Amino acid sequence: MDKRSIDIAGAVDRIVNFEHYIGRMTEHELAEIVLRMENEEEATCALTELSSRNSAMALSLSTTILAKSLGDDYVQAMALHVLYYGDREKAMLFMSDMPQEVPAAVLGTIMDCLSADSLQPFGRQLPRGLLLAIAGRYDGLDETERQRIADNYEWFAASYSERLQRR
């Protein structure tokens, strides 16, 4: 095989089998995969791995992903998840300033994160306006998108049922 064929075969192998080698990569290699965003599934997997090894680096990358709307809905959802569990204050700033047209996967992650904390003092102190805005964004999704995150919404609605009444 010539060098070009070997390079192509290596690239295809990386695209197909990234789950097998991500765990053996250095933190800087993982960060490079996330920033390159050539394969969004690979980038999501690399960000997940990085978050367990170097939370500061993962938080920085997550902030960049969300600030610049990099990657697809799932990369952004994972970035928000990493940010929420690493720096809730920054994540809350993003949630408070989220655009009207937030992708369904990101909205589902927002609902999951907040639902997980609904019984904690933090969750009990969330502004009702924020909870209503999140529910309103769910209502504004088309039927297909609502179905994609229906389970997330059900948990969110049950977690904050008293505060969401009288919408």
Short mmCIF file of C-alpha atoms in Angstrom, two decimals:
data_model
loop_
_atom_site.label_atom_id
_atom_site.label_comp_id
_atom_site.label_asym_id
_atom_site.label_seq_id
_atom_site.Cartn_x
_atom_site.Cartn_y
_atom_site.Cartn_z
CA MET A 1 0.00 0.00 0.00
CA ASP A 2 1.16 3.51 -0.68
CA LYS A 3 1.23 6.24 2.00
CA ARG A 4 -2.00 7.85 0.81
CA SER A 5 -3.89 4.55 1.05
CA ILE A 6 -2.48 3.94 4.53
CA ASP A 7 -3.51 7.45 5.62
CA ILE A 8 -7.03 6.93 4.27
CA ALA A 9 -7.31 3.53 5.95
CA GLY A 10 -6.11 5.07 9.23
CA ALA A 11 -8.64 7.91 8.98
CA VAL A 12 -11.50 5.49 8.28
CA ASP A 13 -10.40 3.29 11.19
CA ARG A 14 -10.39 6.37 13.47
CA ILE A 15 -13.88 7.36 12.37
CA VAL A 16 -15.32 3.87 12.84
CA ASN A 17 -13.43 2.69 15.93
CA PHE A 18 -12.84 5.83 17.98
CA GLU A 19 -14.35 4.30 21.14
CA HIS A 20 -11.49 1.81 21.27
CA TYR A 21 -8.62 4.28 21.20
CA ILE A 22 -10.03 7.33 23.00
CA GLY A 23 -9.11 5.85 26.38
CA ARG A 24 -5.46 5.56 25.38
CA MET A 25 -5.05 9.12 24.15
CA THR A 26 -3.37 11.93 26.06
CA GLU A 27 -5.39 14.85 27.38
CA HIS A 28 -3.97 17.13 24.70
CA GLU A 29 -4.88 14.65 21.96
CA LEU A 30 -8.41 14.48 23.34
CA ALA A 31 -8.65 18.27 23.40
CA GLU A 32 -7.44 18.40 19.80
CA ILE A 33 -10.20 15.98 18.74
CA VAL A 34 -12.78 18.12 20.48
CA LEU A 35 -11.53 21.34 18.89
CA ARG A 36 -11.17 19.86 15.40
CA MET A 37 -14.76 18.60 15.52
CA GLU A 38 -14.19 16.45 12.42
CA ASN A 39 -16.41 13.66 13.77
CA GLU A 40 -18.97 14.94 16.25
CA GLU A 41 -19.52 11.53 17.86
CA GLU A 42 -15.77 11.23 18.36
CA ALA A 43 -15.64 14.77 19.78
CA THR A 44 -18.43 13.96 22.25
CA CYS A 45 -16.65 10.79 23.34
CA ALA A 46 -13.34 12.66 23.68
CA LEU A 47 -14.97 15.41 25.76
CA THR A 48 -16.53 12.80 28.04
CA GLU A 49 -13.18 11.06 28.52
CA LEU A 50 -11.42 14.37 29.10
CA SER A 51 -13.97 15.40 31.73
CA SER A 52 -13.02 12.39 33.84
CA ARG A 53 -9.29 13.11 33.53
CA ASN A 54 -8.85 16.87 33.49
CA SER A 55 -11.96 18.73 34.53
CA ALA A 56 -10.38 22.17 34.09
CA MET A 57 -9.50 21.45 30.46
CA ALA A 58 -12.93 19.91 29.82
CA LEU A 59 -14.65 22.93 31.39
CA SER A 60 -12.67 25.31 29.21
CA LEU A 61 -13.54 23.35 26.06
CA SER A 62 -17.19 23.10 27.09
CA THR A 63 -17.38 26.85 27.62
CA THR A 64 -15.91 27.41 24.15
CA ILE A 65 -18.32 24.93 22.54
CA LEU A 66 -21.34 26.62 24.11
CA ALA A 67 -20.16 30.18 23.54
CA LYS A 68 -19.49 29.53 19.85
CA SER A 69 -22.26 26.95 19.25
CA LEU A 70 -19.69 24.47 17.96
CA GLY A 71 -20.66 20.98 16.87
CA ASP A 72 -24.08 19.43 16.67
CA ASP A 73 -26.82 19.34 19.30
CA TYR A 74 -25.27 16.34 21.05
CA VAL A 75 -21.80 17.86 21.35
CA GLN A 76 -23.38 21.00 22.80
CA ALA A 77 -25.55 18.92 25.16
CA MET A 78 -22.48 17.06 26.45
CA ALA A 79 -20.63 20.36 26.84
CA LEU A 80 -23.49 21.71 28.93
CA HIS A 81 -23.54 18.54 31.03
CA VAL A 82 -19.79 18.83 31.68
CA LEU A 83 -20.14 22.53 32.46
CA TYR A 84 -23.09 22.03 34.82
CA TYR A 85 -21.36 19.40 36.91
CA GLY A 86 -18.04 21.26 36.86
CA ASP A 87 -19.09 24.88 37.21
CA ARG A 88 -22.80 25.21 37.89
CA GLU A 89 -22.62 29.03 38.01
CA LYS A 90 -21.30 29.24 34.44
CA ALA A 91 -23.84 26.68 33.30
CA MET A 92 -26.64 28.67 34.92
CA LEU A 93 -25.49 31.81 33.09
CA PHE A 94 -25.78 29.89 29.83
CA MET A 95 -29.20 28.52 30.79
CA SER A 96 -30.45 31.96 31.79
CA ASP A 97 -29.26 33.50 28.52
CA MET A 98 -30.20 30.61 26.24
CA PRO A 99 -31.64 31.57 22.91
CA GLN A 100 -35.29 30.97 22.04
CA GLU A 101 -34.28 28.32 19.52
CA VAL A 102 -32.18 26.08 21.79
CA PRO A 103 -31.64 22.63 20.22
CA ALA A 104 -33.81 19.86 21.67
CA ALA A 105 -30.85 17.79 22.90
CA VAL A 106 -29.47 20.80 24.79
CA LEU A 107 -32.89 21.58 26.24
CA GLY A 108 -33.19 17.96 27.37
CA THR A 109 -29.83 18.22 29.13
CA ILE A 110 -30.90 21.45 30.82
CA MET A 111 -34.03 19.72 32.11
CA ASP A 112 -32.08 16.67 33.30
CA CYS A 113 -29.45 18.71 35.13
CA LEU A 114 -32.03 20.86 36.90
CA SER A 115 -34.26 17.88 37.68
CA ALA A 116 -31.38 16.04 39.30
CA ASP A 117 -30.97 18.98 41.69
CA SER A 118 -34.66 19.72 42.23
CA LEU A 119 -34.68 18.45 45.83
CA GLN A 120 -31.45 20.24 46.73
CA PRO A 121 -31.45 23.78 48.15
CA PHE A 122 -30.08 25.00 44.81
CA GLY A 123 -32.97 23.46 42.89
CA ARG A 124 -35.55 24.80 45.30
CA GLN A 125 -34.20 28.32 44.82
CA LEU A 126 -34.32 28.39 41.03
CA PRO A 127 -36.28 31.35 39.74
CA ARG A 128 -39.77 30.35 38.66
CA GLY A 129 -39.29 32.47 35.54
CA LEU A 130 -36.37 30.27 34.45
CA LEU A 131 -38.41 27.11 34.98
CA LEU A 132 -41.31 28.56 33.02
CA ALA A 133 -38.97 29.68 30.22
CA ILE A 134 -37.57 26.15 29.93
CA ALA A 135 -41.08 24.65 29.83
CA GLY A 136 -42.08 27.28 27.27
CA ARG A 137 -39.15 26.38 25.04
CA TYR A 138 -40.22 22.74 25.21
CA ASP A 139 -43.77 23.74 24.24
CA GLY A 140 -42.35 25.71 21.31
CA LEU A 141 -40.57 22.71 19.80
CA ASP A 142 -42.17 20.88 16.90
CA GLU A 143 -43.79 17.52 17.68
CA THR A 144 -40.82 15.43 16.51
CA GLU A 145 -38.39 17.37 18.69
CA ARG A 146 -40.76 17.20 21.68
CA GLN A 147 -40.95 13.43 21.28
CA ARG A 148 -37.12 13.19 21.25
CA ILE A 149 -36.94 14.70 24.73
CA ALA A 150 -40.35 13.73 26.15
CA ASP A 151 -38.74 11.67 28.95
CA ASN A 152 -36.54 14.61 29.94
CA TYR A 153 -39.57 16.87 30.05
CA GLU A 154 -41.64 14.40 32.09
CA TRP A 155 -38.90 14.26 34.76
CA PHE A 156 -38.54 18.05 34.70
CA ALA A 157 -42.31 18.60 34.95
CA ALA A 158 -42.60 16.12 37.82
CA SER A 159 -39.59 17.63 39.61
CA TYR A 160 -40.98 21.15 39.48
CA SER A 161 -44.71 20.42 39.21
CA GLU A 162 -45.78 22.89 41.92
CA ARG A 163 -43.70 25.72 40.49
CA LEU A 164 -44.81 25.07 36.90
CA GLN A 165 -48.53 25.17 37.70
CA ARG A 166 -50.52 28.12 36.49
CA ARG A 167 -48.47 28.41 33.29
#
